[in-house]
Amino acid sequence: MTSLTPRTRAAITVGRLAADASRRFGRGSGEMIGGKLALRVSAGALGELAAQRPCVCVSATNGKTTTTRLLARALGTLGPVVSNSGGANMAAGVLTALARPPFDAPAALEVDEIWLPKVAREVRPRAVVLLNISRDQLDRSNETRRIAALWRQLGAELPGATAVANCDDPLVAWAAEGWSRQLWVSAGQNWTADGMVCPSCAQLLHRNDFGWWCDCGLARPEPSVLVSGSDELVWFGRHVHAKLDLPGRVNLGNAAMAAAAAKLFGVEVDDALAAMTGLGDVEGRYKEVPLGPGRRGRMLLAKNPAGWVEMMELLGSSPPRPVVVDFNSQTADGRDPSWIWDVPFERLIGREVHVAGERRHDMSVRLAYAQVPHDVHPTAEQAAAGAGAALVDVVANYTAFRDLLVRSAARARGEPGPPTAAFGPAGVADAVATLDETAPADGYRRYDDRTGYASPDKYENHDGYDSRGGYRSEGGYRGDEGYPGRSGGADEAGSRP
Amino acid sequence: MSGLSATRIALIYPELLGTYGDGGNALVLERRLAWRGLPAEIVPVRAGDPVPADCDIYLLGGGEDEPQVLAAEGMRRTGGVTAAVQRGAVVLAVCAGYQVVGESFPGSDGLLHDGLGLLEIETRRSFGPAGEPVPPRAVGDIVVEPGPALGLPPLFGYENHGGRTRPVAGAGGEALGRVRRGVGDGTAAGTDGRVSGRVVGTYLHGPVLAQNPALADLLLTWVHGGLPALAEPPEIELLRAARARALEVA
């Protein structure tokens, strides 16, 4: 720490104090709050701290938290690693990770896709892992091509840095093409609807089973690493066995990307994969949590169509448990729920399906048109209570997932807890959250994982949510058996406090 | 139209005009026919393929700027949609699709591009005086009270567009309705959308028919005449009630 300016040293101290206070108030890890305050005290702290250590940034629409965690595990085979693997992935969260000792340890940094250029310009990473870009929160004008263009331009500003990039995603490949060095990984692309038009010339791309290409010359680069089976990689021409505890082919792709980045730091692939094994859940993803008496749920996060398609594949390769779909549309989720019509919910036909969440009626209509029999409940817990098995798969989007995790954690501690109320009364977080967000250069502001734009998301009663209601089915499509009577589906009955 | 031959629903260029779950409108129309025992077929028309002129309903969705220009060029070149409309086919065009079926719209290149001219409307970034800043993007929930001639309940939806749209002088047709919440066309008239003959355009984007089954059935009535009664799936009414509460529409 000796080469830091006094201002940055003071910033770190202030940030730590705030983070400690936040933790004592039970408001999460404190990464965001501490980092925000530290950046206030020293705007140059990010670059100063990063200059002490080798850094790698991980960015994507989907999979960045998991991949960062896998990368941190792989780098951990060499010694201590710092990481913001708590999901606080903007400048403040990155700063908090960088402010942790030892100050010469490598840093594995998850960075929000819009924030990546601003953060990476300061941090000057040795490598950047670019996983995928797909439609997400379109109400924020996060056009996919615009994100790819930001990433491409970043490459020109980081001479010598390597893009560890997924060659199966045309937007990512075009972005990474602009960097001085690339390490191409075939991590797969389940969702292709955002990769139909050439990012370079806007003409339609050609596709076949082996790749994609455009008449303008842009084409899928040849990968050095590829996912070649459910538990196998091809690693620079050599077959490597890869058995993770994280489920699904999508996570094998994430592991391949992380292992490729770790190789740049001198980690052997076998050591990297061995270190990744044993990681079974990430920030609640894939974790089994209590959902009430006699009911448990495996938590699956699906924030957008690409994420849902990945979860469909994962559900298809798992035992056929009942599925609870928990769906909100708060600011952090994207206010516009239109995207659920892009998800092939028809694939749930034949499963026992229950719907919950603030926008449960939107999801219910989507499933009705997909001809997926289901019933509807205010909360995931109530949905699980009505399920025909003790263990269910819960697929939730961002705030639904976050709030359910908080409630289940309270349940695991033996607290009855209200069905909602993820956040307590005003504390340090609210005081600090009134500080201005450090906006990226392009003027984008994005929801912050810990504190939101200005204050924690309040639970919004969009759909007549009944916080006091007991178990109550609201009807639901019954498939070929026809529809239940209206009396069973009266949303108004008993739902108003 | 005979009940024996399947109603053909063309989904135009889903790769270019499919940003917001727009394919949902095709599914809604297809299911609402099938639930009534009427055969229906969704015909996806890939960008680059000729647009068939023999479909009954044409659906144009939303898209980003460059794909929107490509879509307009493709439809103008192959002429299928225009020929079908002259024959009496139904068109539902939302968001970018709404702009494309008009006479002209701005591209990200700063140029004006020709639309299909199926609706006598024009779209610009702004209709304000030159030099004034363009209005911000219209993003959010939108509620439209349809014109009385249509006999429809309030339309619920979501909008996300930069352009502003108005009828050209002497335009035929009517506004789709009056904006009760949101921006819509974004002009002093306070309206959204356009209905001319059997062509409907609106800024209610994506799967607008999912929340508005009466609009879906209106389009189907234009194809079929009277429709058999449908035992409405109760989810749809629950959704409309929930949206009415959330959007404070009595």
XYZ file of C-alpha atoms in Angstrom:
747
model
C 0.000 0.000 0.000
C 3.041 2.211 0.262
C 2.855 3.518 -3.312
C -0.695 4.798 -2.925
C -1.429 8.490 -2.584
C -2.595 9.641 0.849
C -5.951 10.510 -0.696
C -6.517 6.969 -1.927
C -5.369 5.538 1.397
C -7.924 7.714 3.135
C -10.545 6.635 0.608
C -9.928 2.975 1.396
C -10.259 3.608 5.120
C -13.526 5.497 4.678
C -14.864 2.786 2.397
C -14.015 0.037 4.880
C -15.701 1.835 7.732
C -18.887 2.290 5.711
C -18.864 -1.306 4.531
C -18.386 -2.588 8.077
C -21.262 -0.443 9.267
C -23.442 -1.691 6.440
C -22.693 -5.298 7.307
C -23.536 -4.675 10.940
C -26.887 -3.285 9.849
C -27.443 -6.493 7.894
C -27.605 -4.675 4.577
C -25.486 -7.054 2.534
C -21.763 -7.175 1.955
C -21.266 -3.412 1.997
C -19.221 -3.572 -1.192
C -21.299 -0.987 -2.999
C -21.533 1.446 -0.147
C -17.874 1.293 0.782
C -16.816 1.581 -2.827
C -19.064 4.536 -3.525
C -17.713 6.469 -0.583
C -14.131 5.616 -1.459
C -14.620 6.862 -5.024
C -15.988 10.094 -3.598
C -12.832 10.619 -1.599
C -10.442 9.630 -4.379
C -11.600 9.506 -7.986
C -8.275 7.974 -9.033
C -8.428 5.158 -6.506
C -9.513 2.557 -9.066
C -6.487 3.045 -11.290
C -4.062 3.416 -8.400
C -5.130 0.217 -6.707
C -5.288 -1.733 -9.951
C -1.765 -0.658 -10.894
C -0.447 -2.713 -7.974
C -1.741 -6.049 -9.271
C -2.618 -8.055 -12.408
C -6.323 -7.793 -13.200
C -8.818 -9.590 -15.388
C -12.351 -8.322 -16.046
C -15.346 -10.537 -16.862
C -18.362 -9.138 -18.675
C -21.487 -10.442 -20.388
C -25.237 -10.221 -20.423
C -25.486 -13.618 -18.723
C -23.007 -15.691 -16.702
C -20.600 -13.023 -15.487
C -21.036 -13.708 -11.783
C -20.568 -17.459 -12.174
C -17.630 -17.105 -14.541
C -15.901 -14.633 -12.237
C -16.276 -17.050 -9.363
C -14.859 -19.908 -11.468
C -11.965 -17.696 -12.561
C -11.204 -16.693 -8.984
C -11.071 -20.379 -8.061
C -8.677 -21.128 -10.913
C -6.400 -18.184 -10.088
C -6.549 -19.256 -6.462
C -4.346 -22.243 -7.315
C -1.453 -19.755 -7.572
C -2.063 -17.933 -4.311
C -4.389 -15.292 -2.884
C -6.947 -13.687 -5.229
C -9.257 -10.729 -4.718
C -12.633 -10.600 -6.403
C -15.969 -8.821 -6.281
C -17.807 -12.086 -6.749
C -20.682 -10.778 -4.638
C -22.333 -9.383 -7.764
C -21.465 -5.720 -7.058
C -20.205 -5.170 -10.576
C -19.891 -1.441 -11.205
C -17.050 0.922 -10.348
C -17.762 0.925 -6.628
C -17.924 -2.851 -6.303
C -14.740 -3.251 -8.338
C -12.970 -0.689 -6.153
C -13.937 -2.530 -2.984
C -12.394 -5.718 -4.390
C -9.217 -3.904 -5.399
C -8.905 -2.333 -1.937
C -8.560 -5.747 -0.316
C -5.143 -7.065 0.647
C -2.812 -8.508 -0.403
C -2.291 -5.612 -2.763
C -0.189 -7.530 -5.251
C -2.622 -10.461 -5.556
C -4.372 -10.898 -8.909
C -7.921 -9.580 -9.187
C -10.829 -11.374 -10.880
C -13.365 -8.626 -11.495
C -16.960 -8.982 -12.604
C -17.963 -5.842 -14.506
C -21.394 -4.815 -15.759
C -21.423 -4.812 -19.563
C -22.257 -1.103 -19.882
C -19.726 -0.160 -17.209
C -16.925 -2.270 -18.677
C -15.285 0.504 -20.749
C -15.245 2.999 -17.898
C -13.926 0.492 -15.373
C -11.409 -1.160 -17.682
C -9.937 2.164 -18.813
C -8.989 2.768 -15.174
C -8.098 -0.784 -14.195
C -6.145 -1.594 -17.377
C -6.676 -5.352 -17.126
C -4.279 -7.872 -18.602
C -7.276 -9.755 -20.016
C -10.995 -9.260 -20.433
C -13.390 -12.205 -20.626
C -16.270 -11.468 -23.028
C -18.993 -14.122 -22.793
C -22.138 -13.026 -24.623
C -24.429 -10.135 -25.499
C -28.181 -10.527 -25.784
C -31.362 -8.523 -25.309
C -31.852 -7.555 -21.683
C -33.745 -4.712 -20.062
C -34.649 -3.122 -23.369
C -36.575 -0.407 -21.574
C -33.142 0.981 -20.727
C -32.210 1.235 -24.414
C -29.451 -1.305 -23.978
C -29.234 -2.054 -27.658
C -27.087 -5.111 -28.182
C -25.045 -3.667 -31.000
C -24.295 -0.560 -29.007
C -22.792 -2.654 -26.208
C -20.691 -4.564 -28.743
C -19.468 -1.263 -30.211
C -18.464 -0.011 -26.754
C -16.474 -3.189 -26.146
C -14.814 -3.026 -29.562
C -13.723 0.544 -28.990
C -12.348 -0.400 -25.570
C -9.979 -2.865 -27.209
C -8.319 -0.044 -29.123
C -7.677 1.751 -25.832
C -6.063 -1.247 -24.130
C -3.055 -2.169 -26.274
C -1.544 -5.449 -25.160
C -4.645 -6.689 -23.380
C -6.116 -10.022 -24.454
C -9.797 -10.538 -25.190
C -10.814 -14.022 -24.063
C -13.907 -14.131 -26.230
C -16.756 -16.452 -27.126
C -16.464 -16.970 -30.886
C -19.992 -18.428 -31.109
C -21.572 -15.049 -30.367
C -21.258 -12.779 -33.433
C -21.610 -9.605 -31.374
C -18.804 -10.714 -29.044
C -16.598 -11.860 -31.911
C -16.987 -8.530 -33.692
C -16.248 -6.664 -30.457
C -13.148 -8.749 -29.708
C -11.888 -8.499 -33.289
C -10.931 -4.916 -32.477
C -8.504 -5.945 -29.714
C -4.793 -6.411 -30.142
C -4.893 -10.040 -28.945
C -7.646 -12.646 -28.789
C -8.027 -16.054 -27.221
C -11.104 -17.569 -28.876
C -13.274 -19.989 -26.942
C -16.298 -21.806 -28.323
C -18.552 -21.547 -25.292
C -21.762 -22.009 -27.251
C -24.779 -19.827 -27.934
C -28.207 -21.152 -27.014
C -29.994 -17.968 -27.948
C -29.329 -16.769 -31.494
C -32.084 -14.201 -32.055
C -29.694 -11.346 -31.265
C -27.029 -12.784 -33.526
C -28.944 -12.880 -36.814
C -27.693 -9.590 -38.255
C -24.032 -8.821 -38.916
C -22.747 -6.421 -36.239
C -20.361 -4.932 -38.770
C -22.549 -4.312 -41.828
C -26.147 -5.069 -40.659
C -26.737 -7.655 -43.392
C -28.234 -11.013 -42.457
C -25.691 -13.523 -41.216
C -25.417 -17.011 -42.668
C -25.445 -19.847 -40.169
C -24.960 -23.586 -40.183
C -24.080 -26.210 -37.572
C -20.436 -25.230 -37.666
C -20.639 -21.491 -37.306
C -21.740 -18.217 -38.791
C -20.417 -15.836 -41.428
C -21.310 -12.744 -43.391
C -20.838 -11.760 -47.003
C -18.808 -8.791 -45.761
C -16.114 -11.195 -44.507
C -16.861 -11.276 -40.798
C -16.976 -14.920 -39.705
C -16.727 -17.081 -36.630
C -13.067 -17.252 -35.619
C -11.487 -20.665 -35.073
C -11.464 -21.401 -31.348
C -8.453 -22.641 -29.365
C -10.774 -24.022 -26.690
C -14.210 -25.519 -27.206
C -16.915 -27.261 -25.251
C -17.157 -30.631 -26.982
C -19.493 -32.583 -24.725
C -21.386 -32.538 -21.466
C -18.163 -33.109 -19.520
C -15.406 -32.497 -22.018
C -13.396 -29.676 -23.526
C -11.033 -29.567 -26.463
C -8.103 -27.578 -25.113
C -5.587 -26.476 -27.751
C -6.169 -29.718 -29.653
C -6.254 -31.986 -26.597
C -9.356 -33.573 -25.085
C -9.763 -32.649 -21.422
C -12.247 -34.177 -19.014
C -14.231 -31.494 -17.206
C -16.733 -32.502 -14.564
C -18.192 -29.576 -12.668
C -20.549 -29.512 -9.730
C -22.370 -26.600 -11.348
C -25.115 -27.995 -13.610
C -25.643 -27.542 -17.318
C -23.635 -27.124 -20.468
C -23.844 -23.360 -20.095
C -21.666 -23.559 -16.992
C -19.162 -25.759 -18.778
C -18.905 -22.931 -21.301
C -18.373 -20.475 -18.458
C -15.680 -22.762 -17.035
C -13.941 -23.002 -20.401
C -13.828 -19.204 -20.630
C -12.508 -18.927 -17.074
C -9.870 -21.616 -17.633
C -8.712 -19.863 -20.802
C -8.314 -16.586 -18.914
C -6.483 -18.358 -16.082
C -4.054 -19.831 -18.609
C -2.857 -16.295 -19.366
C -1.776 -16.130 -15.720
C 0.060 -19.461 -15.925
C -2.605 -21.789 -14.516
C -2.621 -25.272 -16.074
C -6.054 -26.339 -17.324
C -6.185 -29.458 -15.169
C -5.427 -27.420 -12.051
C -8.012 -24.827 -13.056
C -10.779 -27.369 -13.617
C -9.939 -29.237 -10.421
C -10.247 -25.987 -8.490
C -13.627 -25.261 -10.083
C -15.012 -28.607 -9.014
C -16.587 -28.344 -5.602
C -18.315 -25.075 -6.419
C -21.982 -26.049 -6.373
C -23.777 -22.729 -6.160
C -22.990 -19.092 -6.860
C -24.766 -16.260 -5.031
C -27.767 -18.509 -4.567
C -27.871 -19.789 -8.133
C -28.406 -23.592 -8.172
C -28.724 -23.600 -4.401
C -31.469 -25.536 -2.639
C -33.354 -23.328 -0.192
C -36.290 -23.905 2.193
C -39.609 -22.647 0.844
C -41.832 -23.512 3.784
C -42.948 -26.630 5.629
C -41.850 -29.716 3.733
C -40.848 -27.761 0.640
C -37.471 -26.918 -0.840
C -36.551 -25.242 -4.102
C -33.495 -25.259 -6.346
C -32.923 -21.636 -7.305
C -32.428 -20.874 -10.996
C -31.953 -17.328 -12.297
C -33.383 -16.334 -15.706
C -33.387 -12.598 -16.377
C -33.915 -12.509 -20.120
C -34.722 -14.796 -23.078
C -31.167 -16.095 -23.408
C -31.062 -16.932 -19.713
C -34.410 -18.704 -19.937
C -33.268 -20.803 -22.868
C -30.228 -21.829 -20.843
C -32.454 -22.771 -17.913
C -34.757 -24.738 -20.245
C -31.760 -26.791 -21.298
C -30.755 -27.250 -17.688
C -34.289 -28.310 -16.690
C -34.297 -30.775 -19.557
C -31.149 -32.448 -18.258
C -32.391 -32.612 -14.645
C -34.982 -34.828 -12.926
C -38.493 -33.654 -13.927
C -39.424 -31.742 -10.802
C -42.321 -29.307 -10.544
C -41.319 -25.871 -11.865
C -42.218 -22.652 -10.080
C -41.893 -19.576 -12.320
C -41.458 -16.445 -10.182
C -41.723 -13.299 -12.298
C -41.453 -9.581 -11.465
C -40.915 -6.455 -13.556
C -39.324 -3.963 -11.203
C -36.699 -1.508 -12.440
C -33.907 -4.009 -11.916
C -35.794 -6.591 -13.954
C -36.743 -4.266 -16.773
C -40.197 -2.727 -16.539
C -41.320 -4.217 -19.823
C -42.306 -7.895 -19.572
C -42.793 -8.303 -23.354
C -39.717 -10.485 -23.599
C -41.427 -13.507 -22.086
C -43.047 -13.958 -25.509
C -39.565 -14.604 -26.890
C -39.079 -17.536 -24.513
C -40.077 -20.965 -25.859
C -42.246 -21.867 -22.866
C -43.830 -24.577 -25.010
C -40.893 -26.669 -23.818
C -42.502 -26.835 -20.372
C -45.461 -28.853 -21.717
C -45.652 -32.089 -19.747
C -44.241 -30.552 -16.578
C -46.052 -29.535 -13.442
C -45.880 -25.730 -13.559
C -46.812 -23.111 -10.962
C -46.642 -19.350 -11.485
C -45.905 -16.638 -8.905
C -44.618 -13.084 -8.648
C -45.812 -9.558 -9.240
C -46.333 -10.090 -12.959
C -47.723 -13.602 -12.541
C -50.769 -12.812 -14.674
C -48.594 -11.801 -17.613
C -46.702 -15.069 -17.244
C -49.954 -16.991 -16.860
C -51.298 -15.623 -20.148
C -48.032 -16.459 -21.861
C -48.256 -20.045 -20.581
C -51.932 -20.308 -21.541
C -51.073 -19.460 -25.141
C -48.151 -21.901 -24.956
C -50.713 -24.473 -23.760
C -48.767 -25.196 -20.609
C -51.158 -26.209 -17.816
C -50.353 -24.283 -14.642
C -51.796 -22.606 -11.600
C -51.147 -19.157 -10.185
C -50.175 -18.022 -6.684
C -49.003 -14.716 -5.231
C -45.662 -16.053 -3.980
C -43.214 -18.811 -4.845
C -43.676 -20.252 -1.358
C -47.412 -20.557 -1.878
C -46.820 -22.061 -5.299
C -44.395 -24.600 -3.827
C -46.871 -25.467 -1.072
C -49.289 -26.564 -3.780
C -46.675 -28.529 -5.720
C -46.812 -32.289 -5.965
C -43.264 -32.865 -4.756
C -41.088 -31.768 -1.857
C -38.340 -30.428 -4.119
C -39.164 -27.965 -6.899
C -37.119 -25.992 -9.418
C -37.707 -22.264 -9.018
C -36.921 -20.152 -12.091
C -36.984 -16.495 -11.084
C -35.922 -13.223 -12.597
C -33.737 -10.718 -10.818
C -35.771 -9.171 -8.030
C -37.948 -12.268 -7.622
C -34.780 -14.332 -7.158
C -33.195 -11.811 -4.804
C -36.279 -11.420 -2.638
C -36.933 -15.148 -2.445
C -33.329 -15.772 -1.370
C -33.700 -13.211 1.414
C -36.945 -14.759 2.597
C -35.576 -18.293 2.498
C -32.475 -17.222 4.420
C -34.734 -15.814 7.129
C -36.661 -19.068 7.070
C -33.450 -21.080 7.418
C -32.596 -19.004 10.490
C -35.953 -19.947 11.928
C -37.523 -16.516 11.484
C -41.054 -16.643 10.147
C -40.544 -13.391 8.240
C -43.026 -11.572 6.039
C -43.430 -12.908 2.511
C -41.724 -9.814 1.121
C -39.829 -6.902 2.660
C -36.351 -7.698 1.429
C -35.006 -4.529 2.961
C -35.293 -3.262 6.491
C -35.722 0.267 7.770
C -33.447 3.037 6.657
C -29.851 2.578 7.703
C -26.451 3.323 6.340
C -27.424 2.117 2.878
C -30.156 4.677 2.469
C -27.944 7.455 3.749
C -25.159 6.544 1.372
C -27.441 5.710 -1.511
C -28.398 9.348 -1.842
C -24.892 9.957 -3.176
C -24.694 10.396 -6.899
C -23.941 7.318 -8.905
C -20.618 7.605 -10.671
C -22.053 7.651 -14.137
C -20.204 6.044 -17.034
C -18.875 8.359 -19.682
C -21.715 7.659 -22.090
C -24.336 8.794 -19.653
C -25.846 5.406 -18.964
C -26.967 4.718 -15.467
C -27.822 1.234 -14.491
C -29.448 -0.411 -11.600
C -26.999 -1.260 -8.899
C -27.100 -4.760 -7.490
C -26.963 -3.613 -3.908
C -28.540 -0.243 -3.623
C -30.397 0.538 -6.813
C -30.217 3.946 -8.434
C -31.046 5.919 -5.372
C -32.734 3.671 -2.878
C -33.558 0.002 -2.582
C -36.379 -1.139 -4.779
C -39.561 -0.937 -2.859
C -41.845 -3.863 -3.292
C -44.394 -2.651 -5.774
C -47.902 -3.852 -5.625
C -48.561 -4.119 -9.345
C -51.033 -6.895 -9.391
C -53.032 -6.857 -6.250
C -50.420 -8.792 -4.360
C -51.835 -10.136 -1.171
C -49.213 -9.946 1.520
C -51.524 -11.466 4.077
C -53.152 -14.052 1.901
C -52.807 -17.693 2.665
C -52.693 -20.429 0.104
C -54.939 -19.437 -2.721
C -54.958 -20.746 -6.226
C -56.030 -18.183 -8.787
C -57.092 -20.531 -11.506
C -54.824 -21.288 -14.380
C -54.843 -23.048 -17.664
C -55.661 -26.740 -17.362
C -54.711 -27.912 -20.798
C -57.209 -30.083 -22.573
C -59.377 -30.374 -19.511
C -60.688 -26.902 -20.168
C -60.693 -23.992 -17.769
C -61.684 -23.935 -14.143
C -64.745 -21.919 -13.284
C -64.418 -18.185 -12.844
C -65.309 -18.444 -9.185
C -62.033 -20.243 -8.522
C -60.107 -17.612 -10.361
C -61.403 -14.451 -8.765
C -58.336 -12.354 -8.155
C -60.286 -9.845 -6.125
C -61.584 -12.331 -3.586
C -59.836 -11.737 -0.304
C -56.856 -10.090 -1.895
C -57.253 -6.561 -0.581
C -55.953 -5.727 2.854
C -63.370 -16.715 -46.481
C -63.870 -20.421 -46.189
C -63.545 -21.976 -42.757
C -61.978 -25.004 -44.379
C -58.767 -23.390 -45.573
C -56.348 -22.362 -42.842
C -56.016 -18.673 -42.055
C -52.465 -17.754 -42.962
C -50.689 -15.398 -40.556
C -47.472 -13.966 -41.981
C -44.822 -13.017 -39.435
C -42.631 -10.611 -41.367
C -38.856 -10.762 -40.890
C -38.739 -11.926 -37.261
C -34.931 -11.551 -37.308
C -35.259 -7.846 -38.104
C -38.615 -6.910 -36.582
C -38.747 -9.047 -33.457
C -37.077 -7.139 -30.681
C -39.839 -7.204 -28.076
C -41.472 -10.609 -28.224
C -43.342 -9.589 -31.361
C -43.855 -13.195 -32.412
C -46.394 -13.385 -29.597
C -49.008 -11.669 -31.774
C -48.864 -14.487 -34.312
C -49.282 -17.055 -31.569
C -52.231 -15.198 -30.033
C -54.055 -15.016 -33.377
C -53.309 -18.629 -34.198
C -54.501 -19.901 -30.811
C -57.647 -17.787 -30.776
C -58.622 -19.343 -34.091
C -57.638 -22.849 -33.027
C -59.561 -22.545 -29.751
C -62.607 -21.809 -31.910
C -61.961 -24.846 -34.044
C -60.748 -22.776 -36.988
C -57.536 -23.880 -38.688
C -54.674 -21.379 -38.761
C -51.089 -21.380 -39.876
C -48.208 -19.096 -38.918
C -45.985 -18.307 -41.906
C -42.632 -16.920 -40.768
C -41.080 -14.895 -43.570
C -37.322 -14.809 -43.171
C -35.509 -11.651 -44.122
C -34.225 -12.063 -47.653
C -37.114 -14.326 -48.674
C -39.919 -12.972 -50.850
C -43.027 -11.974 -48.900
C -45.942 -14.171 -50.019
C -48.919 -12.141 -51.240
C -51.515 -14.785 -50.356
C -51.595 -14.558 -46.561
C -54.622 -13.261 -44.670
C -52.855 -11.334 -41.910
C -49.442 -9.657 -41.924
C -47.636 -8.885 -38.679
C -44.794 -6.348 -38.523
C -42.970 -5.949 -35.215
C -40.401 -3.696 -33.595
C -36.701 -3.516 -34.366
C -33.530 -1.523 -33.908
C -32.702 1.232 -36.385
C -30.554 -0.551 -38.983
C -32.740 -3.681 -39.148
C -35.786 -1.413 -39.553
C -34.271 0.161 -42.662
C -33.373 -3.283 -44.033
C -36.923 -4.524 -43.403
C -38.491 -1.561 -45.187
C -36.184 -2.041 -48.171
C -36.960 -5.758 -48.306
C -40.726 -5.282 -48.246
C -40.629 -2.480 -50.770
C -38.488 -4.585 -53.094
C -40.649 -7.707 -52.999
C -43.989 -5.897 -52.843
C -45.843 -8.796 -51.205
C -47.393 -6.872 -48.331
C -48.605 -4.042 -50.540
C -50.156 -6.456 -53.040
C -51.882 -8.345 -50.242
C -53.341 -5.162 -48.760
C -54.764 -4.191 -52.143
C -56.438 -7.608 -52.099
C -57.955 -6.920 -48.668
C -55.471 -8.538 -46.327
C -55.164 -7.404 -42.680
C -51.985 -5.741 -41.335
C -50.976 -5.198 -37.718
C -47.813 -3.103 -37.546
C -46.346 -2.154 -34.164
C -43.462 0.082 -33.083
C -40.846 0.131 -35.869
C -43.361 -1.752 -38.018
C -45.840 1.110 -37.541
C -43.240 3.553 -38.805
C -42.388 1.285 -41.738
C -45.980 1.026 -43.020
C -46.131 4.833 -43.107
C -44.782 7.031 -45.865
C -41.390 7.944 -44.403
C -39.275 7.506 -41.292
C -35.792 8.553 -40.128
C -32.895 6.088 -40.005
C -29.893 6.104 -37.704
C -27.936 7.390 -40.710
C -29.811 10.683 -40.341
C -31.600 10.187 -43.660
C -35.302 9.823 -44.306
C -36.294 6.426 -45.627
C -39.365 5.505 -47.635
C -41.924 3.303 -45.964
C -44.590 1.173 -47.603
C -47.196 3.950 -47.676
C -49.968 1.671 -46.388
C -50.841 4.320 -43.810
C -50.763 8.010 -44.659
C -48.487 8.926 -41.774
C -44.952 10.237 -41.443
C -42.416 9.747 -38.655
C -39.656 12.138 -37.585
C -37.367 12.437 -34.577
C -39.224 15.632 -33.809
C -41.865 17.884 -35.323
C -40.641 20.822 -33.242
C -38.851 23.869 -34.667
C -35.417 23.242 -36.137
C -32.687 23.737 -33.571
C -34.778 22.669 -30.621
C -33.740 19.474 -28.897
C -35.565 16.355 -30.011
C -37.974 14.924 -27.440
C -36.701 12.112 -25.239
C -37.366 8.489 -26.087
C -40.884 7.423 -25.140
C -40.465 4.458 -22.800
C -43.084 3.073 -20.459
C -46.557 1.747 -19.934
C -49.166 3.097 -22.325
C -52.972 3.028 -22.281
C -54.993 3.989 -25.351
C -58.749 4.587 -25.467
C -59.731 3.353 -28.931
C -61.936 5.382 -31.215
C -65.643 4.597 -30.651
C -66.108 3.150 -34.134
C -63.805 0.271 -33.240
C -65.904 -0.867 -30.282
C -62.864 -1.898 -28.245
C -62.080 -1.627 -24.521
C -58.946 0.305 -23.430
C -55.739 -1.010 -24.956
C -52.895 -1.769 -22.534
C -49.296 -1.999 -23.613
C -45.719 -0.830 -23.416
C -43.991 1.634 -25.718
C -40.306 2.232 -26.456
C -39.576 4.487 -29.409
C -37.678 7.614 -30.371
C -39.807 8.704 -33.309
C -42.888 10.943 -33.390
C -45.634 10.215 -35.897
C -48.449 12.242 -37.479
C -50.882 11.860 -40.379
C -49.922 13.647 -43.572
C -52.247 16.371 -44.834
C -55.533 14.935 -46.034
C -54.729 11.464 -44.730
C -57.408 8.799 -44.822
C -58.271 6.625 -41.863
C -58.535 7.472 -38.188
C -56.304 7.519 -35.171
C -56.368 4.174 -33.348
C -57.292 6.034 -30.174
C -56.617 8.684 -27.578
C -53.627 8.256 -25.268
C -54.736 8.044 -21.637
C -51.297 7.249 -20.302
C -47.917 7.346 -22.020
C -46.825 9.176 -25.185
C -48.043 7.330 -28.280
C -47.622 9.362 -31.465
C -46.267 12.203 -29.374
C -48.048 15.055 -31.138
C -50.446 17.698 -29.837
C -53.352 15.555 -31.032
C -52.743 13.205 -28.086
C -53.410 10.131 -30.155
C -51.719 6.844 -30.877
C -51.739 4.750 -33.986
C -53.719 4.695 -37.185
C -56.442 2.536 -38.675
C -57.069 2.748 -42.403
C -59.099 0.030 -44.051
C -57.712 -3.163 -42.607
C -54.290 -1.766 -41.752
C -53.626 -1.025 -38.075
C -50.491 0.658 -36.773
C -49.619 1.442 -33.143
C -46.773 2.232 -30.775
C -48.069 -0.381 -28.314
C -45.181 -2.709 -28.980
C -44.365 -6.377 -28.897
C -47.091 -8.840 -27.952
C -49.847 -6.183 -27.859
C -52.533 -8.753 -28.648
C -51.713 -10.751 -25.515
C -53.144 -8.038 -23.281
C -55.778 -6.939 -25.771
C -57.747 -9.965 -26.980
C -60.566 -7.783 -28.321
C -58.142 -6.197 -30.776
C -56.985 -9.663 -31.809
C -60.567 -10.734 -32.407
C -61.300 -7.541 -34.362
C -58.488 -8.419 -36.785
C -59.792 -11.975 -37.052
C -63.316 -10.692 -37.701
C -61.972 -8.705 -40.639
C -60.746 -11.985 -42.099
C -63.607 -14.278 -41.132
C -66.678 -12.123 -40.672
C -68.447 -13.324 -37.530
C -66.439 -15.540 -35.232
C -67.757 -18.406 -33.119
C -67.933 -17.619 -29.411
C -64.781 -18.374 -27.436
C -64.708 -19.596 -23.855
C -62.095 -17.036 -22.941
C -59.170 -18.401 -20.940
C -59.642 -16.759 -17.517
C -55.972 -15.788 -17.326
C -56.551 -13.072 -19.889
C -59.297 -11.385 -17.940
C -57.231 -11.633 -14.752
C -54.324 -10.010 -16.553
C -56.501 -7.184 -17.842
C -57.912 -6.608 -14.381
C -54.390 -6.556 -12.934
C -53.163 -4.105 -15.572
C -56.190 -1.867 -15.092
C -55.415 -1.693 -11.371
C -51.698 -1.151 -11.875
C -52.246 1.547 -14.488
C -55.095 3.160 -12.567
C -57.546 2.800 -15.395
C -61.064 2.406 -14.068
